PDB file of C-alpha atoms in Angstrom:
ATOM      1  CA  MET A   1      -9.943 -18.363 -34.397  1.00  0.00           C
ATOM      2  CA  ILE A   2      -7.052 -18.117 -31.956  1.00  0.00           C
ATOM      3  CA  LYS A   3      -5.553 -15.249 -33.986  1.00  0.00           C
ATOM      4  CA  LYS A   4      -8.882 -13.387 -33.907  1.00  0.00           C
ATOM      5  CA  ILE A   5      -9.052 -13.728 -30.113  1.00  0.00           C
ATOM      6  CA  TRP A   6      -5.402 -12.650 -29.833  1.00  0.00           C
ATOM      7  CA  ASP A   7      -5.992  -9.592 -32.034  1.00  0.00           C
ATOM      8  CA  PHE A   8      -9.169  -8.670 -30.142  1.00  0.00           C
ATOM      9  CA  LEU A   9      -7.535  -8.923 -26.714  1.00  0.00           C
ATOM     10  CA  GLY A  10      -4.531  -6.926 -27.951  1.00  0.00           C
ATOM     11  CA  ASP A  11      -6.545  -4.181 -29.647  1.00  0.00           C
ATOM     12  CA  ILE A  12      -5.661  -0.657 -28.495  1.00  0.00           C
ATOM     13  CA  ARG A  13      -9.356   0.230 -28.583  1.00  0.00           C
ATOM     14  CA  LEU A  14      -9.972  -2.454 -25.971  1.00  0.00           C
ATOM     15  CA  SER A  15      -7.252  -0.824 -23.860  1.00  0.00           C
ATOM     16  CA  PHE A  16      -9.209   2.436 -23.906  1.00  0.00           C
ATOM     17  CA  TRP A  17     -12.488   0.849 -22.801  1.00  0.00           C
ATOM     18  CA  LEU A  18     -10.809  -1.269 -20.126  1.00  0.00           C
ATOM     19  CA  LEU A  19      -9.065   1.798 -18.715  1.00  0.00           C
ATOM     20  CA  LEU A  20     -12.340   3.725 -18.795  1.00  0.00           C
ATOM     21  CA  ALA A  21     -14.163   0.880 -17.024  1.00  0.00           C
ATOM     22  CA  ALA A  22     -11.420   0.560 -14.393  1.00  0.00           C
ATOM     23  CA  VAL A  23     -11.470   4.320 -13.688  1.00  0.00           C
ATOM     24  CA  GLY A  24     -15.265   4.287 -13.373  1.00  0.00           C
ATOM     25  CA  LEU A  25     -15.252   1.286 -11.031  1.00  0.00           C
ATOM     26  CA  PHE A  26     -12.453   2.782  -8.936  1.00  0.00           C
ATOM     27  CA  PHE A  27     -14.523   5.967  -8.619  1.00  0.00           C
ATOM     28  CA  ILE A  28     -17.586   3.970  -7.532  1.00  0.00           C
ATOM     29  CA  GLY A  29     -15.453   2.078  -5.021  1.00  0.00           C
ATOM     30  CA  MET A  30     -14.115   5.380  -3.687  1.00  0.00           C
ATOM     31  CA  LEU A  31     -17.670   6.577  -3.068  1.00  0.00           C
ATOM     32  CA  HIS A  32     -18.643   3.357  -1.285  1.00  0.00           C
ATOM     33  CA  SER A  33     -15.534   3.411   0.917  1.00  0.00           C
ATOM     34  CA  SER A  34     -15.966   7.113   1.707  1.00  0.00           C
ATOM     35  CA  PHE A  35     -19.535   6.698   2.921  1.00  0.00           C
ATOM     36  CA  ASP A  36     -18.824   3.457   4.826  1.00  0.00           C
ATOM     37  CA  PHE A  37     -15.198   3.872   5.861  1.00  0.00           C
ATOM     38  CA  SER A  38     -15.276   1.827   9.085  1.00  0.00           C
ATOM     39  CA  TYR A  39     -16.558  -1.158   7.110  1.00  0.00           C
ATOM     40  CA  PHE A  40     -14.130  -0.967   4.188  1.00  0.00           C
ATOM     41  CA  ARG A  41     -11.036  -0.171   6.277  1.00  0.00           C
ATOM     42  CA  ALA A  42     -11.019  -3.836   7.316  1.00  0.00           C
ATOM     43  CA  MET A  43     -10.306  -4.725   3.671  1.00  0.00           C
ATOM     44  CA  ASN A  44      -6.744  -3.476   4.167  1.00  0.00           C
ATOM     45  CA  GLU A  45      -5.998  -6.506   6.349  1.00  0.00           C
ATOM     46  CA  VAL A  46      -7.928  -9.261   4.571  1.00  0.00           C
ATOM     47  CA  ARG A  47      -6.972 -11.262   1.491  1.00  0.00           C
ATOM     48  CA  ILE A  48      -9.210 -10.272  -1.394  1.00  0.00           C
ATOM     49  CA  GLN A  49     -10.545 -13.806  -1.935  1.00  0.00           C
ATOM     50  CA  ASP A  50     -11.465 -14.071   1.758  1.00  0.00           C
ATOM     51  CA  TRP A  51     -13.190 -10.688   1.663  1.00  0.00           C
ATOM     52  CA  LEU A  52     -15.275 -11.594  -1.381  1.00  0.00           C
ATOM     53  CA  ALA A  53     -16.206 -15.010   0.015  1.00  0.00           C
ATOM     54  CA  ARG A  54     -17.295 -13.480   3.324  1.00  0.00           C
ATOM     55  CA  GLU A  55     -18.676 -10.053   2.434  1.00  0.00           C
ATOM     56  CA  LEU A  56     -20.058 -10.277  -1.112  1.00  0.00           C
ATOM     57  CA  PRO A  57     -22.926 -12.648  -0.170  1.00  0.00           C
ATOM     58  CA  THR A  58     -23.824 -10.664   2.970  1.00  0.00           C
ATOM     59  CA  ARG A  59     -23.489  -7.129   1.563  1.00  0.00           C
ATOM     60  CA  PRO A  60     -23.747  -7.346  -2.231  1.00  0.00           C
ATOM     61  CA  GLY A  61     -24.893  -3.729  -2.501  1.00  0.00           C
ATOM     62  CA  ALA A  62     -21.615  -2.490  -1.037  1.00  0.00           C
ATOM     63  CA  ASN A  63     -19.279  -4.928  -2.795  1.00  0.00           C
ATOM     64  CA  TRP A  64     -20.811  -5.477  -6.253  1.00  0.00           C
ATOM     65  CA  TRP A  65     -18.148  -3.287  -7.954  1.00  0.00           C
ATOM     66  CA  LEU A  66     -15.198  -5.434  -6.820  1.00  0.00           C
ATOM     67  CA  PRO A  67     -15.599  -8.469  -9.169  1.00  0.00           C
ATOM     68  CA  PRO A  68     -15.970  -6.352 -12.346  1.00  0.00           C
ATOM     69  CA  LEU A  69     -13.029  -4.157 -11.249  1.00  0.00           C
ATOM     70  CA  LEU A  70     -10.796  -7.209 -10.779  1.00  0.00           C
ATOM     71  CA  GLY A  71     -11.985  -8.515 -14.155  1.00  0.00           C
ATOM     72  CA  ALA A  72     -11.207  -5.199 -15.873  1.00  0.00           C
ATOM     73  CA  LEU A  73      -7.724  -5.119 -14.344  1.00  0.00           C
ATOM     74  CA  PHE A  74      -7.085  -8.739 -15.343  1.00  0.00           C
ATOM     75  CA  PHE A  75      -8.031  -8.154 -18.969  1.00  0.00           C
ATOM     76  CA  LEU A  76      -6.075  -4.891 -18.973  1.00  0.00           C
ATOM     77  CA  GLY A  77      -3.048  -6.941 -17.956  1.00  0.00           C
ATOM     78  CA  VAL A  78      -3.716  -9.465 -20.718  1.00  0.00           C
ATOM     79  CA  ASN A  79      -4.160  -6.614 -23.207  1.00  0.00           C
ATOM     80  CA  THR A  80      -0.862  -5.030 -22.151  1.00  0.00           C
ATOM     81  CA  VAL A  81       1.008  -8.345 -22.447  1.00  0.00           C
ATOM     82  CA  ILE A  82      -0.312  -8.937 -25.975  1.00  0.00           C
ATOM     83  CA  CYS A  83       0.365  -5.354 -27.105  1.00  0.00           C
ATOM     84  CA  THR A  84       3.908  -5.535 -25.727  1.00  0.00           C
ATOM     85  CA  THR A  85       4.532  -8.916 -27.346  1.00  0.00           C
ATOM     86  CA  ASN A  86       3.279  -7.693 -30.728  1.00  0.00           C
ATOM     87  CA  ARG A  87       5.488  -4.604 -30.559  1.00  0.00           C
ATOM     88  CA  VAL A  88       8.624  -6.552 -29.608  1.00  0.00           C
ATOM     89  CA  ILE A  89       8.041  -9.051 -32.432  1.00  0.00           C
ATOM     90  CA  ALA A  90       7.568  -6.191 -34.925  1.00  0.00           C
ATOM     91  CA  LEU A  91      10.745  -4.467 -33.731  1.00  0.00           C
ATOM     92  CA  PHE A  92      12.842  -7.619 -34.092  1.00  0.00           C
ATOM     93  CA  ARG A  93      11.466  -8.306 -37.561  1.00  0.00           C
ATOM     94  CA  ALA A  94      12.191  -4.748 -38.725  1.00  0.00           C
ATOM     95  CA  ARG A  95      15.640  -4.355 -37.192  1.00  0.00           C
ATOM     96  CA  THR A  96      18.644  -4.121 -39.468  1.00  0.00           C
ATOM     97  CA  ARG A  97      21.212  -4.694 -36.727  1.00  0.00           C
ATOM     98  CA  THR A  98      21.424  -5.064 -32.980  1.00  0.00           C
ATOM     99  CA  ASP A  99      22.957  -1.854 -31.635  1.00  0.00           C
ATOM    100  CA  TYR A 100      22.489   0.724 -28.922  1.00  0.00           C
ATOM    101  CA  ARG A 101      19.697   2.583 -30.752  1.00  0.00           C
ATOM    102  CA  PHE A 102      17.760  -0.648 -31.188  1.00  0.00           C
ATOM    103  CA  MET A 103      18.074  -1.326 -27.458  1.00  0.00           C
ATOM    104  CA  ILE A 104      16.682   2.160 -26.724  1.00  0.00           C
ATOM    105  CA  SER A 105      13.709   1.425 -29.010  1.00  0.00           C
ATOM    106  CA  LEU A 106      12.913  -1.571 -26.793  1.00  0.00           C
ATOM    107  CA  PHE A 107      12.625   0.573 -23.658  1.00  0.00           C
ATOM    108  CA  PRO A 108       8.865   1.364 -23.974  1.00  0.00           C
ATOM    109  CA  SER A 109       8.138  -2.356 -24.264  1.00  0.00           C
ATOM    110  CA  ILE A 110      10.364  -3.088 -21.271  1.00  0.00           C
ATOM    111  CA  ILE A 111       8.476  -0.455 -19.271  1.00  0.00           C
ATOM    112  CA  HIS A 112       5.180  -2.096 -20.203  1.00  0.00           C
ATOM    113  CA  ALA A 113       6.552  -5.467 -19.085  1.00  0.00           C
ATOM    114  CA  LEU A 114       7.651  -3.937 -15.783  1.00  0.00           C
ATOM    115  CA  PHE A 115       4.205  -2.376 -15.371  1.00  0.00           C
ATOM    116  CA  ILE A 116       2.736  -5.869 -15.682  1.00  0.00           C
ATOM    117  CA  THR A 117       5.237  -7.010 -13.059  1.00  0.00           C
ATOM    118  CA  VAL A 118       4.007  -4.271 -10.710  1.00  0.00           C
ATOM    119  CA  MET A 119       0.425  -5.450 -11.252  1.00  0.00           C
ATOM    120  CA  ILE A 120       1.485  -9.035 -10.526  1.00  0.00           C
ATOM    121  CA  GLY A 121       3.164  -7.833  -7.330  1.00  0.00           C
ATOM    122  CA  HIS A 122      -0.063  -6.156  -6.222  1.00  0.00           C
ATOM    123  CA  ALA A 123      -1.979  -9.337  -7.060  1.00  0.00           C
ATOM    124  CA  VAL A 124       0.430 -11.343  -4.894  1.00  0.00           C
ATOM    125  CA  THR A 125      -0.019  -8.849  -2.045  1.00  0.00           C
ATOM    126  CA  ILE A 126      -3.820  -8.900  -2.008  1.00  0.00           C
ATOM    127  CA  THR A 127      -4.065 -12.688  -2.426  1.00  0.00           C
ATOM    128  CA  ALA A 128      -1.122 -13.982  -0.351  1.00  0.00           C
ATOM    129  CA  GLY A 129      -0.374 -11.246   2.189  1.00  0.00           C
ATOM    130  CA  THR A 130      -0.751 -11.786   5.923  1.00  0.00           C
ATOM    131  CA  TRP A 131      -1.880  -9.198   8.476  1.00  0.00           C
ATOM    132  CA  ILE A 132      -1.855 -10.122  12.161  1.00  0.00           C
ATOM    133  CA  ARG A 133      -3.039  -7.678  14.826  1.00  0.00           C
ATOM    134  CA  ILE A 134      -2.194  -8.424  18.471  1.00  0.00           C
ATOM    135  CA  PRO A 135      -3.115  -6.232  21.484  1.00  0.00           C
ATOM    136  CA  ILE A 136      -0.131  -4.937  23.451  1.00  0.00           C
ATOM    137  CA  ALA A 137       0.177  -4.589  27.226  1.00  0.00           C
ATOM    138  CA  GLU A 138       3.200  -4.452  29.498  1.00  0.00           C
ATOM    139  CA  GLY A 139       4.255  -7.963  30.488  1.00  0.00           C
ATOM    140  CA  ALA A 140       2.240  -9.587  27.700  1.00  0.00           C
ATOM    141  CA  VAL A 141       3.692 -12.361  25.551  1.00  0.00           C
ATOM    142  CA  LEU A 142       3.099 -11.925  21.822  1.00  0.00           C
ATOM    143  CA  ARG A 143       3.122 -14.919  19.511  1.00  0.00           C
ATOM    144  CA  ILE A 144       3.038 -13.790  15.900  1.00  0.00           C
ATOM    145  CA  ALA A 145       3.203 -17.210  14.250  1.00  0.00           C
ATOM    146  CA  PRO A 146       3.476 -20.794  15.552  1.00  0.00           C
ATOM    147  CA  ASP A 147       6.907 -21.241  13.956  1.00  0.00           C
ATOM    148  CA  LEU A 148       8.368 -18.035  15.469  1.00  0.00           C
ATOM    149  CA  PRO A 149       9.655 -17.555  19.029  1.00  0.00           C
ATOM    150  CA  PRO A 150       7.334 -15.372  21.140  1.00  0.00           C
ATOM    151  CA  LEU A 151       8.126 -11.786  22.072  1.00  0.00           C
ATOM    152  CA  SER A 152       7.509 -10.271  25.484  1.00  0.00           C
ATOM    153  CA  VAL A 153       6.527  -6.639  26.051  1.00  0.00           C
ATOM    154  CA  ASP A 154       9.040  -5.142  28.492  1.00  0.00           C
ATOM    155  CA  ARG A 155       7.946  -1.531  28.443  1.00  0.00           C
ATOM    156  CA  ILE A 156       5.455   0.876  26.878  1.00  0.00           C
ATOM    157  CA  GLU A 157       6.392   4.544  27.042  1.00  0.00           C
ATOM    158  CA  ASP A 158       4.365   7.532  25.832  1.00  0.00           C
ATOM    159  CA  THR A 159       6.132  10.800  25.045  1.00  0.00           C
ATOM    160  CA  TYR A 160       3.996  13.952  25.115  1.00  0.00           C
ATOM    161  CA  PHE A 161       4.390  17.282  23.409  1.00  0.00           C
ATOM    162  CA  PRO A 162       6.263  19.914  25.449  1.00  0.00           C
ATOM    163  CA  LYS A 163       4.432  21.492  28.366  1.00  0.00           C
ATOM    164  CA  GLY A 164       3.057  24.916  27.580  1.00  0.00           C
ATOM    165  CA  SER A 165       2.198  24.125  23.973  1.00  0.00           C
ATOM    166  CA  ARG A 166      -1.401  23.954  22.815  1.00  0.00           C
ATOM    167  CA  ILE A 167      -1.088  20.229  22.249  1.00  0.00           C
ATOM    168  CA  GLU A 168       0.770  19.396  25.446  1.00  0.00           C
ATOM    169  CA  LYS A 169      -1.786  16.750  26.421  1.00  0.00           C
ATOM    170  CA  ARG A 170      -1.425  14.850  23.192  1.00  0.00           C
ATOM    171  CA  ILE A 171       0.852  11.893  22.630  1.00  0.00           C
ATOM    172  CA  MET A 172       3.823  12.775  20.446  1.00  0.00           C
ATOM    173  CA  GLN A 173       5.332   9.285  20.244  1.00  0.00           C
ATOM    174  CA  THR A 174       4.848   5.839  21.729  1.00  0.00           C
ATOM    175  CA  SER A 175       7.745   3.424  22.080  1.00  0.00           C
ATOM    176  CA  VAL A 176       7.460  -0.261  22.880  1.00  0.00           C
ATOM    177  CA  THR A 177      10.411  -2.377  24.006  1.00  0.00           C
ATOM    178  CA  LEU A 178      10.143  -6.016  22.937  1.00  0.00           C
ATOM    179  CA  ALA A 179      12.350  -8.845  24.147  1.00  0.00           C
ATOM    180  CA  GLY A 180      13.008 -12.159  22.430  1.00  0.00           C
ATOM    181  CA  GLU A 181      13.581 -15.527  24.079  1.00  0.00           C
ATOM    182  CA  ASP A 182      17.333 -14.907  23.962  1.00  0.00           C
ATOM    183  CA  GLY A 183      16.935 -11.614  25.815  1.00  0.00           C
ATOM    184  CA  ALA A 184      17.646  -9.421  22.776  1.00  0.00           C
ATOM    185  CA  LYS A 185      15.807  -6.087  22.960  1.00  0.00           C
ATOM    186  CA  MET A 186      13.963  -4.468  20.071  1.00  0.00           C
ATOM    187  CA  GLN A 187      12.542  -0.945  20.073  1.00  0.00           C
ATOM    188  CA  LEU A 188       9.366  -0.251  18.112  1.00  0.00           C
ATOM    189  CA  SER A 189       7.699   3.135  17.636  1.00  0.00           C
ATOM    190  CA  TYR A 190       5.168   4.836  15.374  1.00  0.00           C
ATOM    191  CA  LEU A 191       6.192   5.547  11.775  1.00  0.00           C
ATOM    192  CA  ASP A 192       8.954   3.002  12.176  1.00  0.00           C
ATOM    193  CA  ASP A 193       9.086  -0.757  11.793  1.00  0.00           C
ATOM    194  CA  ILE A 194      11.351  -3.690  12.503  1.00  0.00           C
ATOM    195  CA  ARG A 195      11.809  -7.006  10.726  1.00  0.00           C
ATOM    196  CA  TYR A 196      11.108 -10.202  12.589  1.00  0.00           C
ATOM    197  CA  GLY A 197      10.955 -13.664  11.036  1.00  0.00           C
ATOM    198  CA  GLY A 198       9.744 -12.528   7.611  1.00  0.00           C
ATOM    199  CA  TYR A 199       7.251 -10.045   9.089  1.00  0.00           C
ATOM    200  CA  ARG A 200       7.380  -6.272   9.392  1.00  0.00           C
ATOM    201  CA  LEU A 201       6.233  -5.183  12.841  1.00  0.00           C
ATOM    202  CA  HIS A 202       4.376  -1.886  13.238  1.00  0.00           C
ATOM    203  CA  LEU A 203       2.625  -0.089  16.078  1.00  0.00           C
ATOM    204  CA  ASP A 204      -1.001   0.842  15.613  1.00  0.00           C
ATOM    205  CA  MET A 205      -3.678   2.358  17.797  1.00  0.00           C
ATOM    206  CA  VAL A 206      -7.342   1.520  17.364  1.00  0.00           C
ATOM    207  CA  LYS A 207     -10.368   2.888  19.143  1.00  0.00           C
ATOM    208  CA  GLU A 208     -12.326   0.025  20.641  1.00  0.00           C
ATOM    209  CA  LYS A 209     -15.679   1.321  19.438  1.00  0.00           C
ATOM    210  CA  VAL A 210     -14.625   0.993  15.767  1.00  0.00           C
ATOM    211  CA  ARG A 211     -12.548  -2.172  16.135  1.00  0.00           C
ATOM    212  CA  PHE A 212     -15.315  -4.576  15.188  1.00  0.00           C
ATOM    213  CA  THR A 213     -17.655  -2.262  13.287  1.00  0.00           C
ATOM    214  CA  HIS A 214     -16.991  -4.069  10.010  1.00  0.00           C
ATOM    215  CA  ARG A 215     -18.469  -7.259  11.438  1.00  0.00           C
ATOM    216  CA  ASP A 216     -21.878  -5.635  11.772  1.00  0.00           C
ATOM    217  CA  HIS A 217     -23.397  -5.998   8.328  1.00  0.00           C
ATOM    218  CA  HIS A 218     -26.395  -3.858   9.310  1.00  0.00           C
ATOM    219  CA  VAL A 219     -24.574  -0.607  10.064  1.00  0.00           C
ATOM    220  CA  LYS A 220     -25.977   2.089   7.800  1.00  0.00           C
ATOM    221  CA  ALA A 221     -23.723   4.570   6.083  1.00  0.00           C
ATOM    222  CA  SER A 222     -25.543   7.453   7.780  1.00  0.00           C
ATOM    223  CA  GLU A 223     -24.756   5.969  11.205  1.00  0.00           C
ATOM    224  CA  ASP A 224     -21.067   5.627  10.418  1.00  0.00           C
ATOM    225  CA  GLY A 225     -19.286   8.718  11.679  1.00  0.00           C
ATOM    226  CA  GLU A 226     -15.766   7.448  11.137  1.00  0.00           C
ATOM    227  CA  THR A 227     -13.580   8.878   8.408  1.00  0.00           C
ATOM    228  CA  CYS A 228     -10.001   8.290   7.397  1.00  0.00           C
ATOM    229  CA  ASN A 229      -8.963  11.095   9.778  1.00  0.00           C
ATOM    230  CA  ARG A 230      -7.536   9.194  12.762  1.00  0.00           C
ATOM    231  CA  ALA A 231      -6.247  12.165  14.756  1.00  0.00           C
ATOM    232  CA  GLU A 232      -8.874  11.575  17.473  1.00  0.00           C
ATOM    233  CA  MET A 233      -7.337   8.182  18.253  1.00  0.00           C
ATOM    234  CA  TYR A 234      -4.098   9.739  19.397  1.00  0.00           C
ATOM    235  CA  ARG A 235      -5.583  12.300  21.786  1.00  0.00           C
ATOM    236  CA  SER A 236      -4.727  11.877  25.434  1.00  0.00           C
ATOM    237  CA  ARG A 237      -6.573  13.810  28.102  1.00  0.00           C
ATOM    238  CA  GLU A 238      -4.963  14.582  31.446  1.00  0.00           C
ATOM    239  CA  ARG A 239      -1.691  13.188  30.120  1.00  0.00           C
ATOM    240  CA  LYS A 240      -2.866   9.589  30.063  1.00  0.00           C
ATOM    241  CA  ARG A 241      -4.194   7.265  27.411  1.00  0.00           C
ATOM    242  CA  GLU A 242      -7.956   7.000  27.111  1.00  0.00           C
ATOM    243  CA  SER A 243      -9.474   3.616  27.942  1.00  0.00           C
ATOM    244  CA  SER A 244     -10.878   3.355  24.413  1.00  0.00           C
ATOM    245  CA  GLN A 245      -7.413   3.752  22.881  1.00  0.00           C
ATOM    246  CA  LYS A 246      -5.999   0.272  22.355  1.00  0.00           C
ATOM    247  CA  LEU A 247      -2.393  -0.291  21.361  1.00  0.00           C
ATOM    248  CA  PHE A 248      -1.750  -3.082  18.859  1.00  0.00           C
ATOM    249  CA  LEU A 249       1.179  -4.794  17.229  1.00  0.00           C
ATOM    250  CA  LEU A 250       0.551  -5.133  13.505  1.00  0.00           C
ATOM    251  CA  ALA A 251       2.647  -7.869  11.864  1.00  0.00           C
ATOM    252  CA  ILE A 252       2.646  -7.788   8.062  1.00  0.00           C
ATOM    253  CA  ALA A 253       4.044 -10.361   5.652  1.00  0.00           C
ATOM    254  CA  ASP A 254       3.854  -8.912   2.147  1.00  0.00           C
ATOM    255  CA  PRO A 255       5.457 -11.193  -0.475  1.00  0.00           C
ATOM    256  CA  GLY A 256       4.474  -8.829  -3.285  1.00  0.00           C
ATOM    257  CA  LEU A 257       6.229  -5.724  -1.910  1.00  0.00           C
ATOM    258  CA  PRO A 258       9.782  -6.610  -3.099  1.00  0.00           C
ATOM    259  CA  VAL A 259       8.402  -7.297  -6.588  1.00  0.00           C
ATOM    260  CA  ILE A 260       6.564  -3.958  -6.663  1.00  0.00           C
ATOM    261  CA  LEU A 261       9.497  -1.906  -5.388  1.00  0.00           C
ATOM    262  CA  THR A 262      12.023  -3.561  -7.696  1.00  0.00           C
ATOM    263  CA  ALA A 263       9.871  -3.224 -10.827  1.00  0.00           C
ATOM    264  CA  PHE A 264       8.837   0.345 -10.028  1.00  0.00           C
ATOM    265  CA  SER A 265      12.452   1.386  -9.413  1.00  0.00           C
ATOM    266  CA  LEU A 266      13.478  -0.113 -12.761  1.00  0.00           C
ATOM    267  CA  ILE A 267      10.615   1.771 -14.458  1.00  0.00           C
ATOM    268  CA  LEU A 268      11.902   5.077 -13.073  1.00  0.00           C
ATOM    269  CA  ILE A 269      15.486   4.310 -14.126  1.00  0.00           C
ATOM    270  CA  ILE A 270      14.596   3.153 -17.643  1.00  0.00           C
ATOM    271  CA  MET A 271      12.154   6.037 -18.244  1.00  0.00           C
ATOM    272  CA  THR A 272      14.799   8.542 -17.168  1.00  0.00           C
ATOM    273  CA  TRP A 273      17.348   6.866 -19.443  1.00  0.00           C
ATOM    274  CA  TYR A 274      14.878   6.808 -22.361  1.00  0.00           C
ATOM    275  CA  PHE A 275      13.919  10.506 -22.115  1.00  0.00           C
ATOM    276  CA  VAL A 276      17.531  11.592 -21.678  1.00  0.00           C
ATOM    277  CA  GLU A 277      18.401   9.722 -24.902  1.00  0.00           C
ATOM    278  CA  ALA A 278      15.370  11.212 -26.659  1.00  0.00           C
ATOM    279  CA  LEU A 279      16.462  14.742 -25.696  1.00  0.00           C
ATOM    280  CA  ARG A 280      20.030  13.999 -26.772  1.00  0.00           C
ATOM    281  CA  LYS A 281      18.824  12.720 -30.147  1.00  0.00           C
ATOM    282  CA  ARG A 282      16.684  15.824 -30.643  1.00  0.00           C
ATOM    283  CA  GLY A 283      19.655  18.038 -29.787  1.00  0.00           C
ATOM    284  CA  ASN A 284      21.873  16.252 -32.298  1.00  0.00           C
ATOM    285  CA  GLU A 285      19.275  16.680 -35.019  1.00  0.00           C
TER     286      GLU A 285
END
């Protein structure tokens, strides 16, 4: 019985249907998030279990695709693990000696194992990540976590595009100077980040009118004019920030990111190595 279950879960035909189901559910999720962007954008800063516990009962029509998608990805992971295990066992049973060519033959299985590691890293991110958003104002004291010393905001400086250009009244860059309890200064700007106590600190700007849209479970998709284009948030008329433009400090703790980056880098290295050896073998033949 156990062998039948093992063979079923490791069947390549199951891989095909799981991949097809995952693609279909991802496509459905893309449609939902496109038509209701201001609601789903909040998912980027919420653990998946918290989102499902809070949003699935209140808006099942918008979130029904998430549980089957997570299930399809889970069983795809199980399927990949079993397929990889079966292949490695077969290779070791058939080998005549342990040499360089045998090691190269193991590379596809190693890549599959690293792919599983990437999936595990993503699972860690969406279940154990932390996203903290704190409004920024000059003179404010920011406390990211109870066990970390607070940071004070010394200065906020906006840099505009050169005068005479067609976008001269738009903000080119915003820099925030933070100071720790020991007086050490840290400079933070857009498209850059700094490390602080296990967190990565980022600058973000949010329009107040869309800040809490995701809390309103009765907003219809047709009434939601927001898209993923956020250029309007960074406009500044008369060379000053609009009152609706709120500057935030976004502190992110992502325990899955090192796992993802390490495994993905190894995949690229091993795949390059494998294809170079394959080309060399073909040239020798």
